[in-house]
Amino acid sequence: MNASVSTQQTPALYGGKSSRRVTVRDISAAKRRGEKWPMLTAYDAMTASVFDQAGIPVMLVGDSMGNCHLGYDTTVPVTLDEMVMLSAAVVRGTRRALIIGDLPFGTYQESPAQALRSATRLVKEAGVGAVKLEGGERSADQIRLLVESGIPVMAHVGLTPQSVHAFGGHPVQGRGEEAAQQLLRDAKAVQNAGAFAVVLELVTAELSAEVTRSLHIPTVGIGAGAECDAQVLVWTDMAGMTEWPGGRTPRFVKEYARLRETLGDAARAFAEDVVSGAYPAEGHSFH
Ligand code: KIV
């Protein structure tokens, strides 16, 4: 019985017919098949259910919720309680996608034991299937303990937004021989520690391609060129909800809708109907 299960083909991550939840084993199988896949962030049950029904196989409850959902300037202030609450909502709103919860700044850097305590809350209280944390070599011990404890980990190297104050902004990573070698070491360190995938953020396309070729785990690119195994976008950026400073959309973002405009138009139309008395009409009223 077990042998026949283990030799079964795993379904395609996107466009597959399976209705069970995607697992990290499916993700490893996709890398072996050379199959590319999409990942989006999600922060609430309703939006997550839309993405789930659209077939998005992997969703990240990213600490980008700090900027996109909670009104902070950076990801740094996001707390574990906030992450647990919104991750639980995304899990409740989905049936098929693998849901990954981000470990917020200050909830894992101190020690592997601290990382395990935080990740355990996300798995037990929110029901996520995996966690993500930032850092390469510096986070390897944390990743190893989580994986040994049965918690799948997605790593995140390159530009790591929780270190925004140290980076002094959002510079592209991996430029120059020394930086490129360090990034390669970071990517290999997280793979060796047991991560099932690694996000490459704001990394040159050439270096991402080299990292992707040299790892057996999938790379998930954001601003990291076309050669990564998967691509992730923050959903509010992807859907044209984000208001960019000076109206300048970053180069790596592609807007697939103009939701900010659509929502604004809907709100204005509602307001005008209320002011003019056109809403509620007879058909919206009870007698
Ligand atoms: O928090 C987040 O949304 C992320 C993605 C950009 C990878 O870390």
PDB file of C-alpha atoms and ligand atoms in Angstrom:
ATOM      1  CA  MET A   1       0.000   0.000   0.000  1.00  0.00           C
ATOM      2  CA  ASN A   2       2.665   2.491   1.050  1.00  0.00           C
ATOM      3  CA  ALA A   3       4.920   1.561  -1.865  1.00  0.00           C
ATOM      4  CA  SER A   4       2.151   2.191  -4.407  1.00  0.00           C
ATOM      5  CA  VAL A   5       1.364   5.555  -2.791  1.00  0.00           C
ATOM      6  CA  SER A   6       4.990   6.672  -2.927  1.00  0.00           C
ATOM      7  CA  THR A   7       5.369   5.861  -6.637  1.00  0.00           C
ATOM      8  CA  GLN A   8       2.193   7.729  -7.630  1.00  0.00           C
ATOM      9  CA  GLN A   9       2.696  10.792  -9.863  1.00  0.00           C
ATOM     10  CA  THR A  10       2.025  14.006  -7.956  1.00  0.00           C
ATOM     11  CA  PRO A  11      -0.395  16.296  -9.811  1.00  0.00           C
ATOM     12  CA  ALA A  12       0.757  19.476 -11.557  1.00  0.00           C
ATOM     13  CA  LEU A  13       0.905  22.334  -9.064  1.00  0.00           C
ATOM     14  CA  TYR A  14      -1.022  24.713 -11.313  1.00  0.00           C
ATOM     15  CA  GLY A  15      -3.842  23.352 -13.438  1.00  0.00           C
ATOM     16  CA  GLY A  16      -3.799  19.943 -11.716  1.00  0.00           C
ATOM     17  CA  LYS A  17      -7.150  18.318 -10.960  1.00  0.00           C
ATOM     18  CA  SER A  18      -6.412  17.243  -7.383  1.00  0.00           C
ATOM     19  CA  SER A  19      -8.592  18.842  -4.715  1.00  0.00           C
ATOM     20  CA  ARG A  20      -6.420  17.866  -1.730  1.00  0.00           C
ATOM     21  CA  ARG A  21      -4.034  20.407  -0.248  1.00  0.00           C
ATOM     22  CA  VAL A  22      -0.685  20.919  -1.968  1.00  0.00           C
ATOM     23  CA  THR A  23       2.226  19.608   0.118  1.00  0.00           C
ATOM     24  CA  VAL A  24       5.950  20.264   0.161  1.00  0.00           C
ATOM     25  CA  ARG A  25       6.396  16.862  -1.527  1.00  0.00           C
ATOM     26  CA  ASP A  26       4.387  18.146  -4.501  1.00  0.00           C
ATOM     27  CA  ILE A  27       6.721  21.126  -4.640  1.00  0.00           C
ATOM     28  CA  SER A  28       9.847  18.940  -4.695  1.00  0.00           C
ATOM     29  CA  ALA A  29       8.284  16.812  -7.445  1.00  0.00           C
ATOM     30  CA  ALA A  30       7.573  19.936  -9.521  1.00  0.00           C
ATOM     31  CA  LYS A  31      11.285  20.859  -9.399  1.00  0.00           C
ATOM     32  CA  ARG A  32      12.229  17.368 -10.602  1.00  0.00           C
ATOM     33  CA  ARG A  33       9.757  17.736 -13.493  1.00  0.00           C
ATOM     34  CA  GLY A  34      11.049  21.231 -14.353  1.00  0.00           C
ATOM     35  CA  GLU A  35       7.550  22.645 -13.765  1.00  0.00           C
ATOM     36  CA  LYS A  36       7.214  26.364 -12.959  1.00  0.00           C
ATOM     37  CA  TRP A  37       4.615  27.526 -10.442  1.00  0.00           C
ATOM     38  CA  PRO A  38       3.058  30.742  -9.108  1.00  0.00           C
ATOM     39  CA  MET A  39       2.853  31.942  -5.504  1.00  0.00           C
ATOM     40  CA  LEU A  40       0.893  34.940  -4.200  1.00  0.00           C
ATOM     41  CA  THR A  41       0.697  36.553  -0.818  1.00  0.00           C
ATOM     42  CA  ALA A  42      -2.666  36.605   0.973  1.00  0.00           C
ATOM     43  CA  TYR A  43      -3.736  38.199   4.246  1.00  0.00           C
ATOM     44  CA  ASP A  44      -7.466  37.461   4.615  1.00  0.00           C
ATOM     45  CA  ALA A  45      -9.916  34.635   4.022  1.00  0.00           C
ATOM     46  CA  MET A  46     -11.948  36.212   1.211  1.00  0.00           C
ATOM     47  CA  THR A  47      -9.012  37.209  -1.008  1.00  0.00           C
ATOM     48  CA  ALA A  48      -7.342  33.863  -0.316  1.00  0.00           C
ATOM     49  CA  SER A  49     -10.482  32.015  -1.418  1.00  0.00           C
ATOM     50  CA  VAL A  50     -10.428  33.907  -4.732  1.00  0.00           C
ATOM     51  CA  PHE A  51      -6.806  32.875  -5.324  1.00  0.00           C
ATOM     52  CA  ASP A  52      -7.518  29.299  -4.209  1.00  0.00           C
ATOM     53  CA  GLN A  53     -10.377  29.029  -6.699  1.00  0.00           C
ATOM     54  CA  ALA A  54      -8.093  30.514  -9.387  1.00  0.00           C
ATOM     55  CA  GLY A  55      -5.748  27.572  -8.769  1.00  0.00           C
ATOM     56  CA  ILE A  56      -2.857  29.393  -7.080  1.00  0.00           C
ATOM     57  CA  PRO A  57      -1.114  26.403  -5.464  1.00  0.00           C
ATOM     58  CA  VAL A  58       0.983  28.168  -2.822  1.00  0.00           C
ATOM     59  CA  MET A  59       0.112  31.238  -0.746  1.00  0.00           C
ATOM     60  CA  LEU A  60       2.361  33.133   1.585  1.00  0.00           C
ATOM     61  CA  VAL A  61       0.945  35.015   4.518  1.00  0.00           C
ATOM     62  CA  GLY A  62       3.889  37.352   4.201  1.00  0.00           C
ATOM     63  CA  ASP A  63       5.015  39.882   6.738  1.00  0.00           C
ATOM     64  CA  SER A  64       4.475  42.264   3.807  1.00  0.00           C
ATOM     65  CA  MET A  65       1.079  42.434   5.576  1.00  0.00           C
ATOM     66  CA  GLY A  66       2.856  45.154   7.586  1.00  0.00           C
ATOM     67  CA  ASN A  67       2.951  47.463   4.564  1.00  0.00           C
ATOM     68  CA  CYS A  68      -0.037  46.156   2.584  1.00  0.00           C
ATOM     69  CA  HIS A  69      -2.613  45.359   5.209  1.00  0.00           C
ATOM     70  CA  LEU A  70      -1.758  46.837   8.586  1.00  0.00           C
ATOM     71  CA  GLY A  71      -0.544  50.302   7.572  1.00  0.00           C
ATOM     72  CA  TYR A  72       3.024  50.075   8.908  1.00  0.00           C
ATOM     73  CA  ASP A  73       5.930  51.616   6.953  1.00  0.00           C
ATOM     74  CA  THR A  74       7.960  48.385   6.935  1.00  0.00           C
ATOM     75  CA  THR A  75       7.598  44.704   7.818  1.00  0.00           C
ATOM     76  CA  VAL A  76       9.552  45.202  11.042  1.00  0.00           C
ATOM     77  CA  PRO A  77       6.659  45.970  13.461  1.00  0.00           C
ATOM     78  CA  VAL A  78       4.571  42.897  12.494  1.00  0.00           C
ATOM     79  CA  THR A  79       3.976  40.691  15.546  1.00  0.00           C
ATOM     80  CA  LEU A  80       3.552  36.949  15.875  1.00  0.00           C
ATOM     81  CA  ASP A  81      -0.015  37.450  17.167  1.00  0.00           C
ATOM     82  CA  GLU A  82      -0.890  39.402  14.000  1.00  0.00           C
ATOM     83  CA  MET A  83       0.726  36.718  11.862  1.00  0.00           C
ATOM     84  CA  VAL A  84      -1.143  33.918  13.644  1.00  0.00           C
ATOM     85  CA  MET A  85      -4.494  35.698  13.300  1.00  0.00           C
ATOM     86  CA  LEU A  86      -4.187  36.470   9.582  1.00  0.00           C
ATOM     87  CA  SER A  87      -2.614  33.088   8.727  1.00  0.00           C
ATOM     88  CA  ALA A  88      -5.556  31.337  10.398  1.00  0.00           C
ATOM     89  CA  ALA A  89      -7.945  33.426   8.261  1.00  0.00           C
ATOM     90  CA  VAL A  90      -6.099  32.468   5.058  1.00  0.00           C
ATOM     91  CA  VAL A  91      -6.123  28.781   6.029  1.00  0.00           C
ATOM     92  CA  ARG A  92      -9.893  29.007   6.695  1.00  0.00           C
ATOM     93  CA  GLY A  93     -10.463  30.643   3.301  1.00  0.00           C
ATOM     94  CA  THR A  94      -8.669  27.962   1.288  1.00  0.00           C
ATOM     95  CA  ARG A  95      -9.037  24.266   0.507  1.00  0.00           C
ATOM     96  CA  ARG A  96      -6.222  23.394  -1.890  1.00  0.00           C
ATOM     97  CA  ALA A  97      -3.267  25.789  -1.560  1.00  0.00           C
ATOM     98  CA  LEU A  98      -0.267  25.163   0.657  1.00  0.00           C
ATOM     99  CA  ILE A  99      -0.317  28.046   3.143  1.00  0.00           C
ATOM    100  CA  ILE A 100       3.017  29.333   4.393  1.00  0.00           C
ATOM    101  CA  GLY A 101       3.211  31.642   7.413  1.00  0.00           C
ATOM    102  CA  ASP A 102       6.089  34.139   7.674  1.00  0.00           C
ATOM    103  CA  LEU A 103       8.036  34.357  10.920  1.00  0.00           C
ATOM    104  CA  PRO A 104       8.056  38.064  11.852  1.00  0.00           C
ATOM    105  CA  PHE A 105      11.171  40.047  12.776  1.00  0.00           C
ATOM    106  CA  GLY A 106      12.369  39.219  16.286  1.00  0.00           C
ATOM    107  CA  THR A 107      10.543  35.890  16.547  1.00  0.00           C
ATOM    108  CA  TYR A 108      13.348  33.550  15.389  1.00  0.00           C
ATOM    109  CA  GLN A 109      16.738  35.305  15.195  1.00  0.00           C
ATOM    110  CA  GLU A 110      17.600  34.833  18.876  1.00  0.00           C
ATOM    111  CA  SER A 111      17.960  31.038  18.795  1.00  0.00           C
ATOM    112  CA  PRO A 112      16.685  27.847  17.152  1.00  0.00           C
ATOM    113  CA  ALA A 113      14.543  27.286  20.276  1.00  0.00           C
ATOM    114  CA  GLN A 114      12.866  30.690  19.821  1.00  0.00           C
ATOM    115  CA  ALA A 115      12.249  29.863  16.140  1.00  0.00           C
ATOM    116  CA  LEU A 116      10.659  26.542  17.125  1.00  0.00           C
ATOM    117  CA  ARG A 117       8.360  28.202  19.681  1.00  0.00           C
ATOM    118  CA  SER A 118       7.191  30.769  17.108  1.00  0.00           C
ATOM    119  CA  ALA A 119       6.789  28.302  14.237  1.00  0.00           C
ATOM    120  CA  THR A 120       4.884  25.907  16.506  1.00  0.00           C
ATOM    121  CA  ARG A 121       2.292  28.632  17.177  1.00  0.00           C
ATOM    122  CA  LEU A 122       1.812  29.161  13.432  1.00  0.00           C
ATOM    123  CA  VAL A 123       1.370  25.438  12.801  1.00  0.00           C
ATOM    124  CA  LYS A 124      -0.837  24.683  15.823  1.00  0.00           C
ATOM    125  CA  GLU A 125      -2.920  27.855  16.146  1.00  0.00           C
ATOM    126  CA  ALA A 126      -3.139  28.986  12.498  1.00  0.00           C
ATOM    127  CA  GLY A 127      -2.892  25.611  10.757  1.00  0.00           C
ATOM    128  CA  VAL A 128      -0.222  26.592   8.205  1.00  0.00           C
ATOM    129  CA  GLY A 129       1.578  23.826   6.309  1.00  0.00           C
ATOM    130  CA  ALA A 130       4.993  25.508   6.389  1.00  0.00           C
ATOM    131  CA  VAL A 131       6.777  28.615   7.631  1.00  0.00           C
ATOM    132  CA  LYS A 132       9.161  31.067   5.998  1.00  0.00           C
ATOM    133  CA  LEU A 133      12.066  32.889   7.572  1.00  0.00           C
ATOM    134  CA  GLU A 134      14.734  35.264   6.315  1.00  0.00           C
ATOM    135  CA  GLY A 135      18.483  34.675   6.201  1.00  0.00           C
ATOM    136  CA  GLY A 136      20.968  32.242   4.684  1.00  0.00           C
ATOM    137  CA  GLU A 137      23.945  30.925   6.652  1.00  0.00           C
ATOM    138  CA  ARG A 138      22.853  32.965   9.666  1.00  0.00           C
ATOM    139  CA  SER A 139      19.504  31.137   9.870  1.00  0.00           C
ATOM    140  CA  ALA A 140      20.709  27.609   9.064  1.00  0.00           C
ATOM    141  CA  ASP A 141      20.577  26.359  12.680  1.00  0.00           C
ATOM    142  CA  GLN A 142      16.999  27.618  13.028  1.00  0.00           C
ATOM    143  CA  ILE A 143      15.956  25.914   9.779  1.00  0.00           C
ATOM    144  CA  ARG A 144      17.595  22.625  10.816  1.00  0.00           C
ATOM    145  CA  LEU A 145      15.742  22.453  14.139  1.00  0.00           C
ATOM    146  CA  LEU A 146      12.363  23.325  12.586  1.00  0.00           C
ATOM    147  CA  VAL A 147      12.765  20.707   9.862  1.00  0.00           C
ATOM    148  CA  GLU A 148      13.918  18.073  12.381  1.00  0.00           C
ATOM    149  CA  SER A 149      10.818  18.944  14.408  1.00  0.00           C
ATOM    150  CA  GLY A 150       8.541  18.304  11.429  1.00  0.00           C
ATOM    151  CA  ILE A 151       7.921  21.875  10.268  1.00  0.00           C
ATOM    152  CA  PRO A 152       8.696  22.506   6.572  1.00  0.00           C
ATOM    153  CA  VAL A 153      10.645  25.719   6.003  1.00  0.00           C
ATOM    154  CA  MET A 154      10.851  28.072   3.041  1.00  0.00           C
ATOM    155  CA  ALA A 155      14.003  30.207   3.301  1.00  0.00           C
ATOM    156  CA  HIS A 156      14.477  33.766   1.972  1.00  0.00           C
ATOM    157  CA  VAL A 157      17.798  35.228   0.809  1.00  0.00           C
ATOM    158  CA  GLY A 158      18.966  38.198  -1.238  1.00  0.00           C
ATOM    159  CA  LEU A 159      17.110  41.324  -0.177  1.00  0.00           C
ATOM    160  CA  THR A 160      15.568  40.440   3.176  1.00  0.00           C
ATOM    161  CA  PRO A 161      13.088  43.233   4.030  1.00  0.00           C
ATOM    162  CA  GLN A 162      13.298  42.676   7.810  1.00  0.00           C
ATOM    163  CA  SER A 163      16.886  44.024   7.530  1.00  0.00           C
ATOM    164  CA  VAL A 164      15.737  47.190   5.728  1.00  0.00           C
ATOM    165  CA  HIS A 165      17.519  49.389   8.269  1.00  0.00           C
ATOM    166  CA  ALA A 166      20.808  47.544   7.736  1.00  0.00           C
ATOM    167  CA  PHE A 167      20.442  47.582   3.930  1.00  0.00           C
ATOM    168  CA  GLY A 168      19.490  51.281   4.014  1.00  0.00           C
ATOM    169  CA  GLY A 169      16.729  50.665   1.461  1.00  0.00           C
ATOM    170  CA  HIS A 170      16.043  47.992  -1.137  1.00  0.00           C
ATOM    171  CA  PRO A 171      19.213  47.570  -3.237  1.00  0.00           C
ATOM    172  CA  VAL A 172      19.547  44.760  -5.791  1.00  0.00           C
ATOM    173  CA  GLN A 173      21.600  41.925  -4.272  1.00  0.00           C
ATOM    174  CA  GLY A 174      24.432  39.753  -5.567  1.00  0.00           C
ATOM    175  CA  ARG A 175      26.235  42.377  -7.641  1.00  0.00           C
ATOM    176  CA  GLY A 176      30.020  41.855  -7.619  1.00  0.00           C
ATOM    177  CA  GLU A 177      31.956  38.619  -7.201  1.00  0.00           C
ATOM    178  CA  GLU A 178      32.108  38.647  -3.410  1.00  0.00           C
ATOM    179  CA  ALA A 179      28.377  39.353  -2.974  1.00  0.00           C
ATOM    180  CA  ALA A 180      27.523  36.692  -5.555  1.00  0.00           C
ATOM    181  CA  GLN A 181      29.645  34.068  -3.774  1.00  0.00           C
ATOM    182  CA  GLN A 182      28.017  34.931  -0.427  1.00  0.00           C
ATOM    183  CA  LEU A 183      24.546  34.581  -1.935  1.00  0.00           C
ATOM    184  CA  LEU A 184      25.457  31.185  -3.380  1.00  0.00           C
ATOM    185  CA  ARG A 185      26.776  30.108   0.038  1.00  0.00           C
ATOM    186  CA  ASP A 186      23.551  31.335   1.670  1.00  0.00           C
ATOM    187  CA  ALA A 187      21.365  29.427  -0.785  1.00  0.00           C
ATOM    188  CA  LYS A 188      23.365  26.214  -0.320  1.00  0.00           C
ATOM    189  CA  ALA A 189      23.335  26.636   3.474  1.00  0.00           C
ATOM    190  CA  VAL A 190      19.524  26.770   3.628  1.00  0.00           C
ATOM    191  CA  GLN A 191      19.224  23.792   1.277  1.00  0.00           C
ATOM    192  CA  ASN A 192      21.693  21.791   3.398  1.00  0.00           C
ATOM    193  CA  ALA A 193      19.770  22.753   6.546  1.00  0.00           C
ATOM    194  CA  GLY A 194      16.633  21.184   5.033  1.00  0.00           C
ATOM    195  CA  ALA A 195      14.622  24.081   3.559  1.00  0.00           C
ATOM    196  CA  PHE A 196      12.169  22.833   0.911  1.00  0.00           C
ATOM    197  CA  ALA A 197      12.403  26.030  -1.178  1.00  0.00           C
ATOM    198  CA  VAL A 198      14.130  29.399  -1.107  1.00  0.00           C
ATOM    199  CA  VAL A 199      12.898  32.868  -2.037  1.00  0.00           C
ATOM    200  CA  LEU A 200      15.404  34.980  -3.989  1.00  0.00           C
ATOM    201  CA  GLU A 201      14.445  38.639  -3.651  1.00  0.00           C
ATOM    202  CA  LEU A 202      15.928  41.412  -5.802  1.00  0.00           C
ATOM    203  CA  VAL A 203      18.804  39.327  -7.145  1.00  0.00           C
ATOM    204  CA  THR A 204      20.328  39.771 -10.603  1.00  0.00           C
ATOM    205  CA  ALA A 205      18.809  37.448 -13.216  1.00  0.00           C
ATOM    206  CA  GLU A 206      22.212  35.911 -13.985  1.00  0.00           C
ATOM    207  CA  LEU A 207      22.949  35.021 -10.379  1.00  0.00           C
ATOM    208  CA  SER A 208      19.412  33.680  -9.792  1.00  0.00           C
ATOM    209  CA  ALA A 209      19.824  31.421 -12.818  1.00  0.00           C
ATOM    210  CA  GLU A 210      23.098  30.086 -11.395  1.00  0.00           C
ATOM    211  CA  VAL A 211      21.551  29.515  -7.949  1.00  0.00           C
ATOM    212  CA  THR A 212      18.541  27.773  -9.519  1.00  0.00           C
ATOM    213  CA  ARG A 213      20.808  25.440 -11.505  1.00  0.00           C
ATOM    214  CA  SER A 214      22.956  24.590  -8.519  1.00  0.00           C
ATOM    215  CA  LEU A 215      20.152  23.735  -6.052  1.00  0.00           C
ATOM    216  CA  HIS A 216      17.888  20.691  -5.954  1.00  0.00           C
ATOM    217  CA  ILE A 217      15.223  22.698  -4.072  1.00  0.00           C
ATOM    218  CA  PRO A 218      13.108  25.223  -6.006  1.00  0.00           C
ATOM    219  CA  THR A 219      13.934  28.920  -6.086  1.00  0.00           C
ATOM    220  CA  VAL A 220      11.027  31.369  -5.818  1.00  0.00           C
ATOM    221  CA  GLY A 221      11.905  34.670  -7.456  1.00  0.00           C
ATOM    222  CA  ILE A 222      10.680  38.176  -6.767  1.00  0.00           C
ATOM    223  CA  GLY A 223      12.648  40.679  -8.809  1.00  0.00           C
ATOM    224  CA  ALA A 224      15.045  37.840  -9.572  1.00  0.00           C
ATOM    225  CA  GLY A 225      14.594  37.200 -13.293  1.00  0.00           C
ATOM    226  CA  ALA A 226      12.901  34.502 -15.323  1.00  0.00           C
ATOM    227  CA  GLU A 227      15.019  31.463 -14.524  1.00  0.00           C
ATOM    228  CA  CYS A 228      13.690  30.800 -11.027  1.00  0.00           C
ATOM    229  CA  ASP A 229      11.530  27.691 -10.572  1.00  0.00           C
ATOM    230  CA  ALA A 230       8.624  29.749  -9.202  1.00  0.00           C
ATOM    231  CA  GLN A 231       7.598  33.414  -9.050  1.00  0.00           C
ATOM    232  CA  VAL A 232       5.945  35.257  -6.177  1.00  0.00           C
ATOM    233  CA  LEU A 233       4.277  38.656  -6.087  1.00  0.00           C
ATOM    234  CA  VAL A 234       2.639  40.538  -3.258  1.00  0.00           C
ATOM    235  CA  TRP A 235      -1.037  40.311  -4.212  1.00  0.00           C
ATOM    236  CA  THR A 236      -1.789  44.001  -3.813  1.00  0.00           C
ATOM    237  CA  ASP A 237       1.077  44.787  -6.226  1.00  0.00           C
ATOM    238  CA  MET A 238      -0.048  42.109  -8.700  1.00  0.00           C
ATOM    239  CA  ALA A 239      -3.631  43.416  -8.722  1.00  0.00           C
ATOM    240  CA  GLY A 240      -2.801  47.129  -8.946  1.00  0.00           C
ATOM    241  CA  MET A 241      -4.009  47.966  -5.413  1.00  0.00           C
ATOM    242  CA  THR A 242      -0.735  49.410  -4.151  1.00  0.00           C
ATOM    243  CA  GLU A 243      -0.212  53.164  -4.264  1.00  0.00           C
ATOM    244  CA  TRP A 244       3.478  53.618  -5.123  1.00  0.00           C
ATOM    245  CA  PRO A 245       5.367  56.688  -3.902  1.00  0.00           C
ATOM    246  CA  GLY A 246       5.540  59.166  -6.784  1.00  0.00           C
ATOM    247  CA  GLY A 247       3.410  56.794  -8.872  1.00  0.00           C
ATOM    248  CA  ARG A 248       6.526  54.751  -9.732  1.00  0.00           C
ATOM    249  CA  THR A 249       5.751  51.035  -9.898  1.00  0.00           C
ATOM    250  CA  PRO A 250       8.953  49.040  -9.255  1.00  0.00           C
ATOM    251  CA  ARG A 251      10.459  47.431 -12.344  1.00  0.00           C
ATOM    252  CA  PHE A 252       9.877  43.838 -11.189  1.00  0.00           C
ATOM    253  CA  VAL A 253       6.139  44.312 -10.555  1.00  0.00           C
ATOM    254  CA  LYS A 254       3.601  43.498 -13.261  1.00  0.00           C
ATOM    255  CA  GLU A 255       0.093  44.792 -12.540  1.00  0.00           C
ATOM    256  CA  TYR A 256      -2.546  42.363 -13.850  1.00  0.00           C
ATOM    257  CA  ALA A 257      -5.504  44.533 -12.855  1.00  0.00           C
ATOM    258  CA  ARG A 258      -6.278  48.083 -11.716  1.00  0.00           C
ATOM    259  CA  LEU A 259      -8.102  47.187  -8.539  1.00  0.00           C
ATOM    260  CA  ARG A 260      -7.353  50.464  -6.767  1.00  0.00           C
ATOM    261  CA  GLU A 261      -9.117  52.352  -9.543  1.00  0.00           C
ATOM    262  CA  THR A 262     -12.004  49.846  -9.731  1.00  0.00           C
ATOM    263  CA  LEU A 263     -12.591  49.946  -5.974  1.00  0.00           C
ATOM    264  CA  GLY A 264     -12.360  53.744  -5.869  1.00  0.00           C
ATOM    265  CA  ASP A 265     -14.906  53.967  -8.710  1.00  0.00           C
ATOM    266  CA  ALA A 266     -17.261  51.595  -6.868  1.00  0.00           C
ATOM    267  CA  ALA A 267     -16.969  53.604  -3.634  1.00  0.00           C
ATOM    268  CA  ARG A 268     -17.650  56.892  -5.475  1.00  0.00           C
ATOM    269  CA  ALA A 269     -20.653  55.424  -7.319  1.00  0.00           C
ATOM    270  CA  PHE A 270     -22.105  54.152  -4.007  1.00  0.00           C
ATOM    271  CA  ALA A 271     -21.541  57.535  -2.347  1.00  0.00           C
ATOM    272  CA  GLU A 272     -23.187  59.414  -5.214  1.00  0.00           C
ATOM    273  CA  ASP A 273     -26.202  57.076  -5.149  1.00  0.00           C
ATOM    274  CA  VAL A 274     -26.629  57.604  -1.401  1.00  0.00           C
ATOM    275  CA  VAL A 275     -26.364  61.384  -1.708  1.00  0.00           C
ATOM    276  CA  SER A 276     -28.769  61.520  -4.676  1.00  0.00           C
ATOM    277  CA  GLY A 277     -31.222  59.050  -3.113  1.00  0.00           C
ATOM    278  CA  ALA A 278     -30.788  56.515  -5.958  1.00  0.00           C
ATOM    279  CA  TYR A 279     -29.755  53.869  -3.409  1.00  0.00           C
ATOM    280  CA  PRO A 280     -31.513  52.061  -1.873  1.00  0.00           C
ATOM    281  CA  ALA A 281     -34.119  51.699  -4.638  1.00  0.00           C
ATOM    282  CA  GLU A 282     -37.497  50.063  -4.167  1.00  0.00           C
ATOM    283  CA  GLY A 283     -36.005  46.658  -4.982  1.00  0.00           C
ATOM    284  CA  HIS A 284     -33.475  46.951  -2.145  1.00  0.00           C
ATOM    285  CA  SER A 285     -36.137  47.693   0.480  1.00  0.00           C
ATOM    286  CA  PHE A 286     -38.318  45.455   2.698  1.00  0.00           C
ATOM    287  CA  HIS A 287     -42.023  46.049   3.351  1.00  0.00           C
TER     288      HIS A 287
HETATM  289  O1  KIV B   1       6.461  39.092   3.059  1.00  0.00           O
HETATM  290  C1  KIV B   1       6.393  38.811   1.851  1.00  0.00           C
HETATM  291  O2  KIV B   1       5.398  39.074   1.181  1.00  0.00           O
HETATM  292  C2  KIV B   1       7.544  38.174   1.252  1.00  0.00           C
HETATM  293  C3  KIV B   1       7.513  37.948  -0.231  1.00  0.00           C
HETATM  294  C4  KIV B   1       7.810  39.207  -0.934  1.00  0.00           C
HETATM  295  C5  KIV B   1       8.424  36.855  -0.645  1.00  0.00           C
HETATM  296  O3  KIV B   1       8.476  37.852   1.910  1.00  0.00           O
END
